[in-house]
Structures are given as structure tokens and as C-alpha cells.
Coordinates of C-alpha atoms in Angstrom, one line a residue:
M2 CA 11.3 -53.6 -8.8
F3 CA 13.8 -53.0 -11.6
K4 CA 11.0 -53.1 -14.2
W5 CA 9.0 -50.6 -12.2
L6 CA 11.9 -48.2 -12.0
K7 CA 12.7 -48.6 -15.7
S8 CA 9.0 -47.9 -16.6
G9 CA 9.4 -44.3 -15.3
A10 CA 6.6 -44.6 -12.8
P11 CA 8.7 -43.4 -9.9
W12 CA 9.6 -40.2 -11.7
I13 CA 5.9 -39.5 -12.3
W14 CA 5.2 -40.0 -8.6
L15 CA 8.2 -37.8 -7.7
T16 CA 7.1 -35.1 -10.0
G17 CA 3.5 -35.2 -8.7
G18 CA 4.8 -35.2 -5.1
A19 CA 7.0 -32.2 -5.8
V20 CA 4.1 -30.2 -7.4
S21 CA 1.9 -31.1 -4.4
I22 CA 4.5 -30.0 -1.9
S23 CA 5.0 -26.8 -3.8
L24 CA 1.3 -26.1 -3.9
L25 CA 0.8 -26.9 -0.2
S26 CA 3.7 -24.7 0.7
V27 CA 2.3 -21.7 -1.2
M28 CA -1.2 -22.3 0.2
G29 CA 0.2 -22.6 3.7
L30 CA 2.1 -19.4 3.3
L31 CA -0.9 -17.5 2.0
L32 CA -3.1 -18.9 4.8
L33 CA -0.5 -17.9 7.4
I34 CA -0.3 -14.4 6.1
G35 CA -4.0 -14.1 5.5
W36 CA -4.9 -15.4 9.0
K37 CA -2.4 -13.2 10.8
G38 CA -3.4 -10.1 8.8
L39 CA -7.1 -10.5 8.5
S40 CA -7.6 -11.5 12.2
Y41 CA -6.3 -8.1 13.2
F42 CA -9.6 -6.5 12.2
W43 CA -11.7 -8.9 14.3
P44 CA -12.9 -7.1 17.5
A45 CA -10.9 -8.7 20.2
P46 CA -12.5 -8.7 23.7
L47 CA -11.2 -6.4 26.5
Y48 CA -10.0 -8.3 29.6
Q49 CA -9.5 -7.0 33.1
W50 CA -6.7 -8.4 35.4
Q51 CA -5.5 -7.5 38.8
T52 CA -1.8 -7.7 39.6
E53 CA -0.3 -9.1 42.8
Q54 CA 0.3 -5.5 43.9
G55 CA -3.5 -4.8 43.6
D56 CA -3.3 -2.7 40.5
K57 CA -6.0 -3.1 37.8
L58 CA -5.1 -3.8 34.2
L59 CA -7.4 -3.5 31.1
G60 CA -6.4 -4.6 27.7
Q61 CA -6.5 -7.1 24.8
L62 CA -4.7 -10.4 25.1
Y63 CA -2.2 -10.2 22.3
A64 CA 0.0 -13.3 22.7
E65 CA 0.8 -16.1 25.1
E66 CA 4.1 -17.9 25.2
Y67 CA 6.1 -20.2 27.6
V68 CA 9.4 -18.9 28.8
P69 CA 12.2 -21.2 30.2
I70 CA 12.8 -20.6 33.9
N71 CA 16.6 -20.4 33.5
H72 CA 16.1 -17.3 31.2
L73 CA 14.3 -15.5 33.9
Q74 CA 16.8 -16.6 36.6
D75 CA 19.6 -15.1 34.4
M76 CA 17.6 -11.9 34.5
Q77 CA 17.6 -12.0 38.3
V78 CA 13.8 -12.6 38.5
E79 CA 12.7 -14.1 41.8
L80 CA 10.3 -17.1 41.3
P81 CA 8.6 -19.4 43.8
S82 CA 10.1 -22.8 44.2
E83 CA 7.1 -24.7 42.9
V84 CA 7.3 -22.7 39.7
V85 CA 11.1 -23.3 39.3
E86 CA 10.4 -27.1 39.3
K87 CA 8.2 -26.9 36.3
G88 CA 10.9 -25.5 34.0
L89 CA 8.5 -23.3 32.0
I90 CA 6.3 -20.4 32.9
K91 CA 3.6 -18.7 30.8
R92 CA 4.0 -15.0 29.8
F93 CA 1.3 -12.8 28.6
S94 CA 1.7 -9.9 26.1
I95 CA -1.2 -7.5 26.7
K96 CA -2.1 -4.6 24.5
V97 CA -3.1 -1.8 26.9
A98 CA -3.1 1.1 24.3
N99 CA -3.8 4.4 26.2
R100 CA -0.5 6.0 25.3
D101 CA -1.6 8.8 27.6
L102 CA -1.0 6.4 30.6
Y103 CA 1.6 3.9 29.4
P104 CA 4.9 4.4 27.7
S105 CA 4.1 1.7 25.1
D106 CA 1.1 -0.1 23.6
F107 CA 2.1 -3.4 25.1
V108 CA 3.1 -4.7 28.5
S109 CA 4.3 -8.2 29.5
F110 CA 3.4 -10.1 32.7
L111 CA 4.1 -13.6 34.0
D112 CA 1.3 -15.9 34.8
I113 CA 2.1 -15.8 38.5
D114 CA 1.9 -12.0 38.6
L115 CA -1.8 -11.8 37.4
R116 CA -5.0 -13.1 38.8
E117 CA -7.8 -14.6 36.8
K118 CA -9.0 -12.4 33.9
T119 CA -12.6 -11.2 33.7
L120 CA -14.8 -9.7 30.9
P121 CA -16.0 -6.3 32.2
N122 CA -19.1 -4.7 30.7
G123 CA -19.4 -1.1 29.5
W124 CA -15.8 -0.7 28.4
A125 CA -15.2 0.6 24.9
V126 CA -12.4 0.7 22.3
I127 CA -12.1 4.3 21.0
E128 CA -10.2 4.6 17.7
R129 CA -8.4 7.9 17.6
S130 CA -6.8 9.7 14.7
R131 CA -3.7 10.4 16.9
N132 CA -2.0 8.6 19.8
G133 CA -3.5 5.2 19.0
D134 CA -6.6 3.6 20.5
F135 CA -8.0 4.3 24.0
Y136 CA -9.6 1.8 26.2
G137 CA -12.1 3.3 28.6
K138 CA -15.7 3.6 29.9
P139 CA -17.7 6.5 28.4
V140 CA -19.3 8.5 31.2
G141 CA -20.3 11.8 29.7
Y142 CA -20.6 13.8 26.5
V143 CA -19.6 17.4 26.2
T144 CA -21.7 19.6 24.0
P145 CA -21.6 23.4 23.5
S146 CA -24.5 23.6 25.9
G147 CA -23.0 21.5 28.6
I148 CA -22.2 17.9 29.7
A149 CA -24.7 15.1 29.2
Y150 CA -24.3 12.1 31.5
D151 CA -27.5 10.1 31.0
S152 CA -27.6 9.8 27.2
V153 CA -23.9 9.2 26.4
T154 CA -24.5 6.5 23.9
V155 CA -27.2 8.4 22.0
D156 CA -25.3 11.7 22.0
L157 CA -22.1 9.9 20.9
A158 CA -23.8 8.2 18.0
K159 CA -25.2 11.5 16.8
G160 CA -21.9 13.2 17.3
L161 CA -20.0 10.6 15.3
A162 CA -22.6 10.9 12.5
V163 CA -22.1 14.7 12.4
A164 CA -18.3 14.3 12.8
E165 CA -18.2 12.1 9.7
V166 CA -20.0 14.7 7.6
M167 CA -17.7 17.4 9.0
H168 CA -14.6 15.3 8.3
E169 CA -15.7 15.0 4.7
E170 CA -16.4 18.7 4.5
I171 CA -13.0 19.6 5.9
A172 CA -11.3 17.2 3.4
R173 CA -13.3 18.7 0.6
I174 CA -12.4 22.3 1.5
I175 CA -8.7 21.3 1.7
S176 CA -8.6 19.4 -1.6
D177 CA -11.1 21.3 -3.7
E178 CA -10.6 24.8 -2.5
I179 CA -7.4 25.4 -0.5
Q180 CA -5.1 23.2 -2.6
V181 CA -6.7 24.3 -5.9
T182 CA -6.3 28.0 -4.9
S183 CA -2.7 27.4 -3.8
R184 CA -1.9 25.7 -7.2
G185 CA -3.4 28.8 -8.9
L186 CA -1.2 31.1 -7.0
E187 CA 1.8 28.9 -7.9
R188 CA 0.9 29.0 -11.6
L189 CA 0.7 32.8 -11.4
R190 CA 4.1 33.0 -9.8
L191 CA 5.6 30.7 -12.4
A192 CA 4.0 32.6 -15.3
K193 CA 5.5 35.9 -13.9
R194 CA 8.9 34.3 -13.5
K195 CA 8.8 32.8 -17.0
R196 CA 8.0 36.2 -18.5
E197 CA 10.7 37.8 -16.4
L198 CA 13.3 35.3 -17.6
N199 CA 12.3 35.9 -21.2
G200 CA 12.2 39.7 -20.7
Q201 CA 8.5 40.0 -21.6
L202 CA 7.2 41.7 -18.5
D203 CA 5.0 44.7 -19.2
E204 CA 2.6 46.9 -17.3
Q205 CA -0.6 45.2 -18.7
F206 CA 0.6 41.8 -17.6
L207 CA 1.7 43.0 -14.1
E208 CA -1.7 44.7 -13.6
N209 CA -3.6 41.5 -14.7
H210 CA -1.3 39.4 -12.6
Q211 CA -1.9 41.5 -9.5
K212 CA -5.7 41.4 -9.9
A213 CA -5.7 37.6 -10.3
K214 CA -3.4 37.2 -7.4
Q215 CA -5.6 39.4 -5.1
K216 CA -8.7 37.4 -6.2
L217 CA -7.0 34.0 -5.4
E218 CA -5.6 35.3 -2.1
S219 CA -9.1 36.5 -1.1
D220 CA -10.6 33.1 -2.0
L221 CA -7.9 31.4 0.0
A222 CA -8.5 33.5 3.0
I223 CA -12.3 32.7 2.8
S224 CA -11.6 29.0 2.6
E225 CA -9.2 29.1 5.5
S226 CA -11.7 31.0 7.6
R227 CA -14.4 28.4 6.9
L228 CA -11.9 25.6 7.8
D229 CA -11.1 27.3 11.1
D230 CA -14.8 27.7 11.9
L231 CA -15.4 24.0 11.3
R232 CA -12.4 23.0 13.4
S233 CA -13.5 25.4 16.2
E234 CA -17.0 23.8 16.1
F235 CA -15.3 20.4 16.3
S236 CA -13.3 21.4 19.4
Q237 CA -16.5 22.3 21.4
Q238 CA -17.6 18.6 21.5
A239 CA -15.8 15.8 23.3
L240 CA -16.3 12.5 25.0
L241 CA -15.6 12.0 28.7
V242 CA -14.0 8.6 29.3
K243 CA -12.9 6.9 32.6
D244 CA -9.8 4.8 32.3
I245 CA -8.9 1.7 34.4
T246 CA -7.2 3.8 37.1
G247 CA -10.4 5.8 37.7
Q248 CA -9.2 9.0 36.1
T249 CA -11.5 10.9 33.6
K250 CA -10.1 12.0 30.3
Q251 CA -11.7 14.3 27.7
I252 CA -11.2 13.2 24.1
P253 CA -12.2 15.8 21.5
L254 CA -14.7 14.6 18.9
S255 CA -12.4 15.6 16.1
Q256 CA -9.9 12.9 17.2
I257 CA -12.5 10.1 17.5
L258 CA -12.9 7.9 14.4
D259 CA -15.0 5.0 15.8
V260 CA -16.2 3.6 19.1
W261 CA -17.3 0.0 19.8
Y262 CA -17.9 -2.2 22.8
P263 CA -16.3 -5.6 22.0
N264 CA -17.5 -7.4 25.2
Q265 CA -21.1 -6.6 24.3
M266 CA -21.0 -7.5 20.6
G267 CA -22.7 -10.6 19.2
F268 CA -21.3 -12.7 16.4
G269 CA -23.2 -10.8 13.8
D270 CA -22.0 -7.5 15.1
K271 CA -18.4 -8.7 15.1
V272 CA -18.7 -9.9 11.5
S273 CA -20.2 -6.5 10.5
H274 CA -17.4 -4.7 12.4
W275 CA -14.8 -6.9 10.7
F276 CA -16.0 -6.0 7.2
K277 CA -16.1 -2.3 8.2
Q278 CA -12.6 -2.3 9.4
V279 CA -11.3 -4.2 6.3
W280 CA -13.0 -1.6 4.1
K281 CA -11.4 1.2 6.1
F282 CA -8.0 -0.5 5.7
L283 CA -8.5 -0.6 1.9
S284 CA -10.0 2.9 1.5
D285 CA -8.4 5.2 4.1
N286 CA -5.1 7.0 4.1
P287 CA -2.3 5.9 6.5
R288 CA -1.7 7.7 9.7
E289 CA 0.7 7.6 12.7
S290 CA 3.8 7.0 10.6
N291 CA 1.9 4.3 8.6
S292 CA 1.4 2.1 11.7
E293 CA -2.3 2.8 11.6
G294 CA -5.0 3.6 9.1
G295 CA -5.4 2.4 5.6
V296 CA -3.3 1.7 2.5
F297 CA -5.4 3.2 -0.3
P298 CA -2.6 5.4 -1.7
A299 CA -0.2 2.4 -1.7
I300 CA -2.8 0.3 -3.6
F301 CA -3.4 3.1 -6.1
G302 CA 0.3 3.7 -6.6
T303 CA 1.1 0.1 -7.1
V304 CA -1.6 -0.6 -9.7
L305 CA -1.0 2.7 -11.6
L306 CA 2.8 2.0 -11.7
V307 CA 2.2 -1.5 -13.1
I308 CA -0.2 -0.2 -15.7
I309 CA 2.2 2.5 -16.9
M310 CA 5.1 0.1 -16.9
S311 CA 3.0 -2.4 -19.0
I312 CA 2.2 0.3 -21.5
I313 CA 5.9 1.2 -21.9
V314 CA 7.4 -2.3 -21.8
M315 CA 5.0 -4.1 -24.1
P316 CA 5.6 -2.1 -27.4
L317 CA 9.4 -2.0 -26.7
G318 CA 9.7 -5.7 -25.9
V319 CA 7.4 -6.9 -28.8
V320 CA 9.2 -4.6 -31.4
A321 CA 12.6 -5.8 -30.2
A322 CA 11.5 -9.5 -30.4
I323 CA 10.0 -9.0 -33.9
Y324 CA 13.2 -7.4 -35.2
L325 CA 15.4 -10.2 -33.8
H326 CA 13.2 -13.0 -35.0
E327 CA 11.6 -11.7 -38.2
Y328 CA 14.0 -9.2 -39.8
A329 CA 17.5 -9.4 -38.3
K330 CA 20.0 -11.9 -39.8
N331 CA 21.7 -14.5 -37.6
N332 CA 25.1 -12.7 -37.4
A333 CA 27.5 -11.7 -34.6
F334 CA 25.5 -8.5 -33.9
T335 CA 22.2 -10.3 -33.2
R336 CA 24.0 -13.0 -31.2
V337 CA 25.5 -10.3 -29.0
I338 CA 22.1 -8.7 -28.5
R339 CA 20.6 -12.1 -27.5
V340 CA 23.4 -12.7 -25.0
A341 CA 23.0 -9.2 -23.6
V342 CA 19.2 -9.7 -23.2
I343 CA 19.7 -13.0 -21.4
N344 CA 22.4 -11.4 -19.1
L345 CA 20.2 -8.4 -18.4
A346 CA 17.5 -10.7 -16.9
G347 CA 20.0 -11.7 -14.2
V348 CA 21.2 -8.2 -13.2
P349 CA 20.3 -7.3 -9.6
S350 CA 17.3 -5.0 -9.4
I351 CA 19.1 -2.4 -7.3
V352 CA 21.5 -1.9 -10.3
Y353 CA 18.5 -0.9 -12.4
G354 CA 17.6 1.6 -9.7
V355 CA 21.0 3.2 -9.8
F356 CA 20.8 3.3 -13.6
G357 CA 17.3 4.9 -13.4
L358 CA 18.5 7.5 -10.9
G359 CA 21.5 8.4 -12.9
F360 CA 20.1 8.3 -16.4
F361 CA 16.4 8.9 -16.2
V362 CA 16.2 11.2 -13.2
Y363 CA 19.4 13.3 -13.3
T364 CA 20.2 13.2 -17.0
L365 CA 16.9 13.0 -18.8
G366 CA 14.8 14.7 -16.2
G367 CA 17.3 17.4 -15.6
S368 CA 17.3 18.1 -19.4
I369 CA 13.5 18.3 -19.5
D370 CA 13.5 20.8 -16.6
T371 CA 16.1 23.0 -18.3
L372 CA 14.1 23.0 -21.6
L373 CA 10.5 23.2 -20.5
Y374 CA 10.4 24.2 -16.8
S375 CA 13.2 26.7 -16.4
E376 CA 10.9 29.0 -14.5
R377 CA 10.6 26.4 -11.7
L378 CA 14.4 26.0 -11.2
P379 CA 16.2 25.4 -9.0
A380 CA 13.2 23.4 -7.7
P381 CA 13.1 20.3 -10.0
T382 CA 10.0 19.1 -11.7
F383 CA 11.1 16.0 -13.6
G384 CA 14.7 16.1 -12.4
T385 CA 13.6 14.4 -9.2
P386 CA 12.4 10.8 -8.6
G387 CA 8.8 10.3 -9.6
L388 CA 6.2 8.0 -11.1
L389 CA 7.4 8.2 -14.7
W390 CA 11.0 7.3 -13.9
S391 CA 9.9 4.4 -11.7
A392 CA 7.8 3.0 -14.5
L393 CA 10.6 3.4 -17.0
T394 CA 13.1 1.7 -14.6
L395 CA 10.8 -1.2 -14.1
A396 CA 10.2 -1.4 -17.9
V397 CA 13.9 -1.7 -18.5
L398 CA 14.1 -4.3 -15.7
T399 CA 11.3 -6.5 -17.2
L400 CA 12.2 -5.9 -20.9
P401 CA 14.2 -9.1 -21.2
V402 CA 11.3 -11.2 -20.0
V403 CA 8.9 -9.8 -22.6
I404 CA 11.5 -10.1 -25.4
V405 CA 12.3 -13.8 -24.6
S406 CA 8.7 -14.7 -24.2
T407 CA 7.6 -13.0 -27.5
E408 CA 10.5 -14.6 -29.4
E409 CA 9.4 -18.0 -28.1
G410 CA 5.9 -17.4 -29.3
L411 CA 7.0 -16.3 -32.7
S412 CA 9.2 -19.3 -33.1
R413 CA 6.3 -21.7 -32.4
I414 CA 4.2 -20.4 -35.4
P415 CA 4.6 -22.8 -38.3
G416 CA 6.5 -21.4 -41.3
S417 CA 3.7 -22.7 -43.6
V418 CA 1.4 -20.0 -42.2
R419 CA 3.8 -17.3 -43.2
H420 CA 4.4 -18.9 -46.6
G421 CA 0.7 -19.2 -47.3
S422 CA 0.1 -15.6 -46.5
L423 CA 2.9 -14.5 -48.7
A424 CA 1.7 -16.8 -51.5
L425 CA -1.7 -15.1 -51.5
G426 CA -0.1 -11.7 -52.2
A427 CA 0.3 -10.3 -48.7
T428 CA 3.4 -8.3 -47.9
Q429 CA 5.7 -9.2 -45.0
F430 CA 4.4 -6.5 -42.9
E431 CA 0.7 -7.5 -43.6
T432 CA 1.6 -11.1 -42.8
L433 CA 3.2 -10.0 -39.5
W434 CA 0.4 -7.6 -38.5
R435 CA -2.6 -9.7 -39.5
I436 CA -1.4 -13.3 -39.1
V437 CA 1.8 -13.7 -37.0
L438 CA 1.2 -11.2 -34.2
P439 CA -2.4 -12.4 -33.4
M440 CA -1.2 -16.0 -33.3
A441 CA 1.7 -15.0 -31.0
S442 CA -0.5 -12.9 -28.7
P443 CA -0.8 -15.6 -26.1
A444 CA 3.0 -15.7 -25.7
I445 CA 3.1 -11.9 -25.6
I446 CA 0.5 -11.9 -22.8
T447 CA 2.6 -14.6 -21.0
G448 CA 5.5 -12.2 -21.1
L449 CA 3.3 -9.5 -19.7
I450 CA 2.2 -11.8 -16.9
L451 CA 5.8 -12.5 -15.9
A452 CA 6.7 -8.8 -16.2
V453 CA 3.8 -7.8 -13.9
A454 CA 4.5 -10.5 -11.4
R455 CA 8.1 -9.2 -11.0
A456 CA 7.5 -5.5 -11.3
A457 CA 4.7 -5.4 -8.7
G458 CA 6.9 -7.0 -6.1
E459 CA 10.0 -5.0 -6.7
V460 CA 11.0 -2.5 -4.0
A461 CA 14.8 -1.9 -4.1
P462 CA 14.9 0.1 -7.4
L463 CA 11.8 2.1 -6.5
M464 CA 13.4 3.4 -3.3
L465 CA 15.8 5.3 -5.6
V466 CA 13.5 6.5 -8.4
G467 CA 10.2 7.6 -6.9
V468 CA 8.6 5.7 -4.0
V469 CA 8.2 7.5 -0.7
K470 CA 7.0 6.7 2.8
L471 CA 4.0 9.0 2.6
A472 CA 2.7 10.9 -0.5
S473 CA 0.9 14.2 0.1
S474 CA -1.4 13.6 -2.9
L475 CA -2.2 10.9 -5.4
P476 CA -0.7 11.1 -8.9
V477 CA -4.2 11.4 -10.4
D478 CA -6.5 14.3 -9.7
T479 CA -8.9 16.7 -11.4
Q480 CA -6.3 19.2 -12.3
F481 CA -4.8 19.2 -15.9
P482 CA -3.1 17.1 -17.1
F483 CA -5.0 14.8 -14.6
I484 CA -2.2 12.2 -14.5
H485 CA 0.9 13.8 -12.9
L486 CA 3.8 11.5 -13.8
E487 CA 6.3 13.8 -12.0
R488 CA 4.9 13.1 -8.6
K489 CA 6.2 10.7 -6.0
F490 CA 3.9 7.9 -4.9
M491 CA 3.4 5.1 -2.4
H492 CA 3.9 1.4 -3.1
L493 CA 2.6 -1.7 -1.2
G494 CA 6.1 -3.3 -1.2
F495 CA 7.8 -0.3 0.3
H496 CA 4.9 0.2 2.7
I497 CA 5.6 -3.4 4.0
Y498 CA 9.2 -2.6 4.4
D499 CA 8.5 0.8 6.2
V500 CA 5.9 -0.6 8.6
G501 CA 7.9 -3.7 9.3
F502 CA 11.3 -2.2 9.9
Q503 CA 11.1 1.6 10.1
T504 CA 8.2 2.3 12.5
T505 CA 9.0 2.9 16.1
N506 CA 5.9 0.9 17.3
I507 CA 6.7 -2.4 15.7
E508 CA 4.5 -4.6 17.9
A509 CA 1.4 -2.5 17.2
A510 CA 2.2 -2.4 13.4
R511 CA 3.1 -6.1 13.0
P512 CA -0.4 -7.2 12.1
L513 CA -0.5 -4.5 9.4
V514 CA 2.6 -6.0 7.9
Y515 CA 0.8 -9.3 7.4
A516 CA -2.4 -7.6 6.1
T517 CA -0.4 -5.5 3.6
S518 CA 1.6 -8.5 2.5
F519 CA -1.6 -10.5 1.9
L520 CA -3.0 -7.5 0.0
L521 CA 0.1 -7.2 -2.2
V522 CA -0.1 -10.9 -3.1
T523 CA -3.8 -10.5 -3.8
V524 CA -3.2 -7.5 -6.1
I525 CA -0.5 -9.4 -8.0
V526 CA -2.7 -12.5 -8.3
G527 CA -5.6 -10.3 -9.5
L528 CA -3.5 -8.7 -12.2
N529 CA -2.1 -12.0 -13.3
L530 CA -5.5 -13.7 -13.4
T531 CA -6.8 -10.8 -15.7
A532 CA -3.8 -11.3 -18.0
I533 CA -4.2 -15.1 -17.9
S534 CA -7.9 -14.8 -18.8
I535 CA -7.0 -12.6 -21.8
R536 CA -4.3 -15.0 -22.9
N537 CA -6.6 -18.1 -22.7
N538 CA -9.2 -16.4 -24.8
L539 CA -6.7 -15.5 -27.4
R540 CA -5.2 -19.0 -27.4
E541 CA -8.6 -20.5 -28.0
K542 CA -9.3 -18.0 -30.8
Y543 CA -6.2 -18.8 -32.7
R544 CA -5.9 -22.5 -31.9
T545 CA -7.3 -23.5 -35.3
L546 CA -4.5 -21.6 -37.1
G547 CA -1.8 -23.8 -35.6
Q548 CA -1.3 -22.3 -32.1
D549 CA -0.9 -25.0 -29.5

């Protein structure tokens, strides 16, 4: 036994066991998040119950749990004696949706208060753009010429196809015509104010300004008129739906996003519907205070933020590491810098957020507004939180990681390689640019991987320097300069916080928290795998030059 302990074999087993437990924990966490998030998009069946009072109830079974009897007795709930003896009782959480009828999306019932559930036919889940889903039985379709009762399914399918085209046309008019024209009017206003501040107003400019303004206002009125006509046409079509209480409700076609019959779907239909819902989650904009809809703006904002941060932090970190390792002498000044870099890596991220808000936003951004955008004041342009300041804040936050990683890579390059290059007549800069940096590139990419992993998951500093609950437009569009670094943006990490803790309908939004968390992990892993692939290729390329 002593020889076995002395041989070091136990430590090998302990190390292997620790690695295995860590991997299993990570995989278990990802499976939990993925299952709870992705199962949300599976079409759950609609069940019908009847309460002890004779009322009918229609909904999706959300959760089942056993509740101790003594808890219910403390709440003055009367229970039969045979139930009290069991000690536990089952409680159902049922998603009833239909906010038009119920005060909340979910109701809870004890097992003894409900009769056996059934699977009724003909009942549909109607996804709406407002007020959540509606569970009901379509009984008629309202068209401009009247109400059709016999061909509801056919008319609804045609109406949804037309509605999709009309939704796209409305979105196009808003984005390509109304918003563009409004920006043109704003540019005219700013141009006039700028000349007014500089004392350069003249009759010719005012005449041209008035003509251009009248032309844009005319175009805006035409676009708004077309938009009103489309919406009016939308309002003439609706779906008549009967709810579980027997009442008939009219749902305008403009509010209907999708309709499906979960109790009549086969396995293939359910798989197809699942992929469709996942795609909508990835490609649509959020709605209903982020508790419904998609997360595309958050995905776009997260990826764009990480890319801009990487473009900023990589040159700064690499240049600083090169100076410290290749040029600076080992004196008190460089030792202080190294200690400062190491200490900066341990500063809480919220401190960087306060620094970014005070220095980047108010000081640097305010100065830019005063110098370049005086005609926009007092409304700030860069003197307010935005994408650029968020990227700079995260660049400062991750800078120590890149510096330390790059220095480690530079220190692993054999001195003989440098001496050989210098002996052949190369200058120090040529040696650094053509020999040292390419060989150290795997370590530099490693620093980038660590920086991306930390920056993509940070939320606290972004809450102060640019991220918002809902952005009115993406930071990238077709208007010059195409990438608008001054705009606010959405972020997956903040979206998780907002949906999980700030929404009023937490039960309905909880699956979206899991789905968005799984998506954020997937985005981070995807960015890291891309960087790891680049690093491995570079490592193989320069292995023969002494890189391990």
C-alpha cells in the first residue's frame, strides 16, 4: 500500500476523477439548460378538465408537484380525511393562457379538485402578437364580404399566407420609407441648426432647405397613408374562436402569428413545428416586454460587441506585451506595470462599468459631442451610453488577460531563434514581425479566447455603458456610416437578467430564460471553437520553429 501511494498512482486517479467530475458537471448543466429551454418549443397537448364545481378547464399541463398536507392545513384548506392520512397531495400547474378570460397565464389545482383529463379534438393554439396565446376552437372566418363557417381552416391558411406578406410589406414601409424619410428630415434640421450656430444662414440655403423639407414631408405623408391602408385592410379580416366557456371571440388577423392543433399533430408534424418555433426564436424580435418572441437583436448585439471588443483589445494587449517583454528593461517601472496588470485582472467588473461611464461616456463622449455634434446638443450623440463605449469598457476589462497570455507566449520562444535572425542581418523589428510574432500567435489567440469567453458573459458593466432592455433598431443598417457605434444595443446576458427578474409574467417567461441561457453558452462556445481552430492551425504551422 505504501509503495502504491509513493508511486504517485493515487494522484493520477484523483486527477482523472476530478477532471471526469468537472466534465460531467458541465455536461449535466448544459443538458439541464438545453432540455428545459428547447422543450419549450415542442407543441404540448391541450387537455380538458372538469372541476368539482362543474366548470370546464382547457390548458397545457405545465408542472406537477407533491405538496405536504400540513402546508395546506396551515392555509386553512379543507381536505378529506383519506387525503390527510397520505401526507402528500398532488398539485397541477396548468397554463390556461387566454388573458382575456383569466387574470394570469397559469392556474393551480389540487388533484382532488379535478376530474380525469381528456384530449379534445378541434382545439387550437393561436399565437398572438399581443396578450399572449389563445386556446380555442375556430368556428368562423370574417372576410370583407362576410363570415365563412364551413371553410374555416382553408380560409385561415390563405389569410395567414396573405398576412405574412402584409407583415413584411408593413415592416418594409416602416424601415425603408418612413424611418429613412424621418432621418432625412432630421438631417435637414441639423444642417440648418449648424449653419445657424455658425452664422452662415442665407436666403439660398433657406429656399433649398424648404424645398427639400416639403419633398420629404410629402414622401412621408404618402408612406403613412399606404401604411394606414394596409392596416385598415388587415382589420377587416378576423378569426372567430369559441373558448372553453362557450363564448365566441373575434381575433383580428393582424394579431395572429400562427395557429396549430397540437392534439391532431403527428410526430413528424411536431418535429417540423419544433424547428419552426426554434427558428422564429432565433430570427424574430422580442415582444410583450421580452417575455415572448425571439432574441435576434440580442444575438446580433452580443456578437457585434465581442467582435468590436476583440478588434480593440488585441492590438493594445499585444503591443503592451511586446513592449514589456522585448523592449522595456527590468526596472521598478516595468515591475509596477506588471503588478498593476495582474491586479487589474481581479477588479470587479462593475468597477470597470463605473469607469467607462465616467471616462468614456461623460468625458470622452461629451467632448466629441461638443467638437463634432454641437448642432445636436443638448441631445447627446456620443455623450450617452452606446456600443462603442461598451466595447471599450470590455476591452479595458479583458486587456490584462491578453497581455499576460501574450507575454507567456513570447517567453516560450527560444532565444536562439532571435539570435539566428539577428545574425543573418535582420533588424530587431524585422525579427519581431517576421519570426517572433508568428511563433507567438497561438498564445495571442489563446488570450483572445479567454477575453471573448469573459466579455461575452459580462452583464454588470454593460448595464451602465450601453445595453438596454429593448433597442428600437440594430446598430447596423443601410444608412451611412452603416455601423452606428453610438447606438444602444441588446445583449443576451442582459436579456436573461431582464426576462428572469424584471418581467411581470415570470412563469410564462421562465422557459425563455433557459432557452436564452443555452443560446448564450452556444454563442460563446462557437466563438471559442473558431478561435481554437485558428490557434491549432497556427500551432501546427510554427511547430517546426520551436513552438511546442
